[in-house]
GROMACS .gro file of C-alpha atoms in nm:
model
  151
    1UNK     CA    1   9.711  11.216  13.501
    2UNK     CA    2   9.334  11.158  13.441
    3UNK     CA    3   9.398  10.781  13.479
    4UNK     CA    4   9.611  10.828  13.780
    5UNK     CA    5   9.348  11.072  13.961
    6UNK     CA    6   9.014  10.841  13.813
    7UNK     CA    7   8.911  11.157  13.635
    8UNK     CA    8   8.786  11.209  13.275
    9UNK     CA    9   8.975  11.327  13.043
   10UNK     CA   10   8.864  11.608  12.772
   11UNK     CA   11   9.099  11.766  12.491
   12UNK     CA   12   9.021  12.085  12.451
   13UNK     CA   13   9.184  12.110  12.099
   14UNK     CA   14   8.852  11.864  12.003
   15UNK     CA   15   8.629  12.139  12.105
   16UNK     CA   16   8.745  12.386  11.834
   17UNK     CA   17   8.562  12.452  11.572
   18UNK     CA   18   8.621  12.380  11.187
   19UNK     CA   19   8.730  12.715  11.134
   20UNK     CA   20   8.936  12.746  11.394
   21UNK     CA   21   9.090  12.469  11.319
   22UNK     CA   22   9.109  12.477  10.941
   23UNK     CA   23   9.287  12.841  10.983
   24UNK     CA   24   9.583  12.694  11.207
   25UNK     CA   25   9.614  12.394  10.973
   26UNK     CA   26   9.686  12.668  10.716
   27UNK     CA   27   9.950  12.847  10.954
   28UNK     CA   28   9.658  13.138  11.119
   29UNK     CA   29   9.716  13.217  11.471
   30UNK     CA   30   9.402  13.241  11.558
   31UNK     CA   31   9.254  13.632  11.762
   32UNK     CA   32   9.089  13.632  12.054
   33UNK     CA   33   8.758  13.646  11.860
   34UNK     CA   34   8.840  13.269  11.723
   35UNK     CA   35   8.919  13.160  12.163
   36UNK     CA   36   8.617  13.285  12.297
   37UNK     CA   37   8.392  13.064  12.190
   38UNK     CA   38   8.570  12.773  12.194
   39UNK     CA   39   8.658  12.848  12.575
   40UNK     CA   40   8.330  12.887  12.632
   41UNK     CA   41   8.260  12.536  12.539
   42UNK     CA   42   8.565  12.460  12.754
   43UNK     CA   43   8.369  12.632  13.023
   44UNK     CA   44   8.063  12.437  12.941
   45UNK     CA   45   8.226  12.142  13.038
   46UNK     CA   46   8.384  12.292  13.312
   47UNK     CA   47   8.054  12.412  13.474
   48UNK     CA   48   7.878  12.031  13.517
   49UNK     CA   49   8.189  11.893  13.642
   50UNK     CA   50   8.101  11.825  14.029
   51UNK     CA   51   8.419  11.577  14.102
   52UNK     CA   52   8.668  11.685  13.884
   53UNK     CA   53   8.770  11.634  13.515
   54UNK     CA   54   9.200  11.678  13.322
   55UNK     CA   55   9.135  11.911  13.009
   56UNK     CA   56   9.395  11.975  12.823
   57UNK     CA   57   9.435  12.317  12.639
   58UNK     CA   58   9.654  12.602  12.529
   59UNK     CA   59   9.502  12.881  12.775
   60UNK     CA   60   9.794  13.124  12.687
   61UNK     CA   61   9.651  13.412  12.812
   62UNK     CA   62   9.530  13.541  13.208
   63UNK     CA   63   9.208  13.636  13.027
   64UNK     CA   64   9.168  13.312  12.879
   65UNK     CA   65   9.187  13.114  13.228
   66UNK     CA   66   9.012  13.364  13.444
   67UNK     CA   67   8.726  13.279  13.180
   68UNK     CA   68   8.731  12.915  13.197
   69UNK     CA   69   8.810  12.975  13.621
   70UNK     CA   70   8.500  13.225  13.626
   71UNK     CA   71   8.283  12.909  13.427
   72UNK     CA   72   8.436  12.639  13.675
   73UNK     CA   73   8.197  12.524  13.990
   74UNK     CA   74   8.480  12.556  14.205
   75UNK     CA   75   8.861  12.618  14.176
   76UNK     CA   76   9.107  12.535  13.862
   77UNK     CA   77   9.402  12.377  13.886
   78UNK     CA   78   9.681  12.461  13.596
   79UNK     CA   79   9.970  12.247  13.491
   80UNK     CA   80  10.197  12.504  13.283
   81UNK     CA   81  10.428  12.303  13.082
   82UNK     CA   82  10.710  12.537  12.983
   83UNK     CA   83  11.005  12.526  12.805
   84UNK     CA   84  11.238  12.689  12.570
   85UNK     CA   85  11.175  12.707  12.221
   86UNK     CA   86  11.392  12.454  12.084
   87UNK     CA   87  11.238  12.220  12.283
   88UNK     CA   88  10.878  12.288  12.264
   89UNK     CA   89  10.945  12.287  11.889
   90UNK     CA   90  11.155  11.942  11.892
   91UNK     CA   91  10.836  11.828  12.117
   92UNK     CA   92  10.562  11.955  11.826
   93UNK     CA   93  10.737  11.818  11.581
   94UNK     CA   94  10.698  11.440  11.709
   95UNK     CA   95  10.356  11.488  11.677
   96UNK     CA   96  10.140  11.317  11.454
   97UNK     CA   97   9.800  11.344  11.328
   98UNK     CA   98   9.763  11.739  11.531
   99UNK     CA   99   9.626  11.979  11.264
  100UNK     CA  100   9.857  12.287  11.416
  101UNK     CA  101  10.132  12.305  11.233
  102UNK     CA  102  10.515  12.339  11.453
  103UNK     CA  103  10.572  12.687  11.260
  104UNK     CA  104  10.281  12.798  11.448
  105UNK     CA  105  10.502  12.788  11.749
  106UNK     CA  106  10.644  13.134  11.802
  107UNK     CA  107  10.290  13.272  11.754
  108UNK     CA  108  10.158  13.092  12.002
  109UNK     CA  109  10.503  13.180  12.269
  110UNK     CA  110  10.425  13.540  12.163
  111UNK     CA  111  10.063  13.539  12.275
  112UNK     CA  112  10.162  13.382  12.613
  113UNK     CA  113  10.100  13.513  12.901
  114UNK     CA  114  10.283  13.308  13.156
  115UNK     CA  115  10.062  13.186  13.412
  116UNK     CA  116  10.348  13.123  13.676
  117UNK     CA  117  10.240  13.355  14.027
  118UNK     CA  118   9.884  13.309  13.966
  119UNK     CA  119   9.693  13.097  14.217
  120UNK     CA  120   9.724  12.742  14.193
  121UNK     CA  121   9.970  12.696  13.898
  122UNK     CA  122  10.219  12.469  13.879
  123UNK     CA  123  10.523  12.510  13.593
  124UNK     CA  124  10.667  12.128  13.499
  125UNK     CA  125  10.956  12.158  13.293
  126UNK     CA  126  10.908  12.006  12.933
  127UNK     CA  127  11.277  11.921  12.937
  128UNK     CA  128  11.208  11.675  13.170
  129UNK     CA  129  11.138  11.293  13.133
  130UNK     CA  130  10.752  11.277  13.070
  131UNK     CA  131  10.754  11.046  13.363
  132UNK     CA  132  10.932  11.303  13.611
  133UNK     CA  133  10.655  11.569  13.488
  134UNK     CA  134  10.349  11.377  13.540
  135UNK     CA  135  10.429  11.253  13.891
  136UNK     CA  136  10.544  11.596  14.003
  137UNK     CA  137  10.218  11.766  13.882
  138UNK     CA  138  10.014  11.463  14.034
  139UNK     CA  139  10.190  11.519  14.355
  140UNK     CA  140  10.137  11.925  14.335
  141UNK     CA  141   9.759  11.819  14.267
  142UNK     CA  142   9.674  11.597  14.530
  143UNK     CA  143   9.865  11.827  14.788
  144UNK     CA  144   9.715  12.112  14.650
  145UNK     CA  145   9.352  11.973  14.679
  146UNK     CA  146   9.423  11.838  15.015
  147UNK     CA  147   9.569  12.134  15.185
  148UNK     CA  148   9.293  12.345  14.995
  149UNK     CA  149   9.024  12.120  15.107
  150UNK     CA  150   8.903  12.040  14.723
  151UNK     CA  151   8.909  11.687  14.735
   0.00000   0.00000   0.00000
């Protein structure tokens, strides 16, 4: 998507810290206490954005995105890629080199709070073709920003 829009890219998961990330290589879920900063330096990033920027992250909870929407200069845009568990857990485990482990997976659907009826989300079905997802969420973007007036 950043590549289709001309927008940078930034992985939120490389923004944790070593002991965030050392407790879900060793099967943690991490609290709220362990998100906060790390969302802030989400929000960081966020805040000197001025024409737009794809971060990728695991904002499972309302709280969690009203934070990084409350550090944003202007409006967020969400992708919410859901699907069932057998499927999220077939996609983890193709994976390679991502310090989370797959049986972290039902801690991380229990801690979600699904984001679907909050302003501008859109939900892409991970059953879908990867190709199918990222031109329907580019499509719900640029409409979205357009009829919005965020471009």
């Amino acid at each position: 998507m950043a590549a289709a829009l001309n927008l940078p890219f930034l992985e939120g998961d490389s923004l944790h810290p070593k002991a965030n990330v050392d407790k879900m290589a060793s099967g943690i879920p991490l609290q709220d206490e362990d998100r906060w900063p790390w969302l802030d330096k989400i929000g960081e990033r966020l805040a000197t954005v001025e024409s737009g920027i794809i971060v990728s992250c695991s904002s499972l909870k309302k709280s969690y995105r009203d934070r990084l929407r409350n550090a944003s200069r202007g409006p967020l845009l969400f992708v919410f890629l859901d699907g069932s568990f057998d499927v999220l857990y077939e996609h983890m485990g193709h994976r390679t080199g991502h310090f989370m482990p797959v049986t972290m997976l039902e801690s991380q659907l229990a801690t979600l709070e699904s984001p679907v009826g909050e302003p501008f989300v859109f939900r892409a079905d991970v059953a879908d073709p990867i190709e199918k997802i990222v031109a329907a969420s580019l499509n719900w973007v640029q409409v979205t920003a357009q009829a919005d007036n965020l471009l």
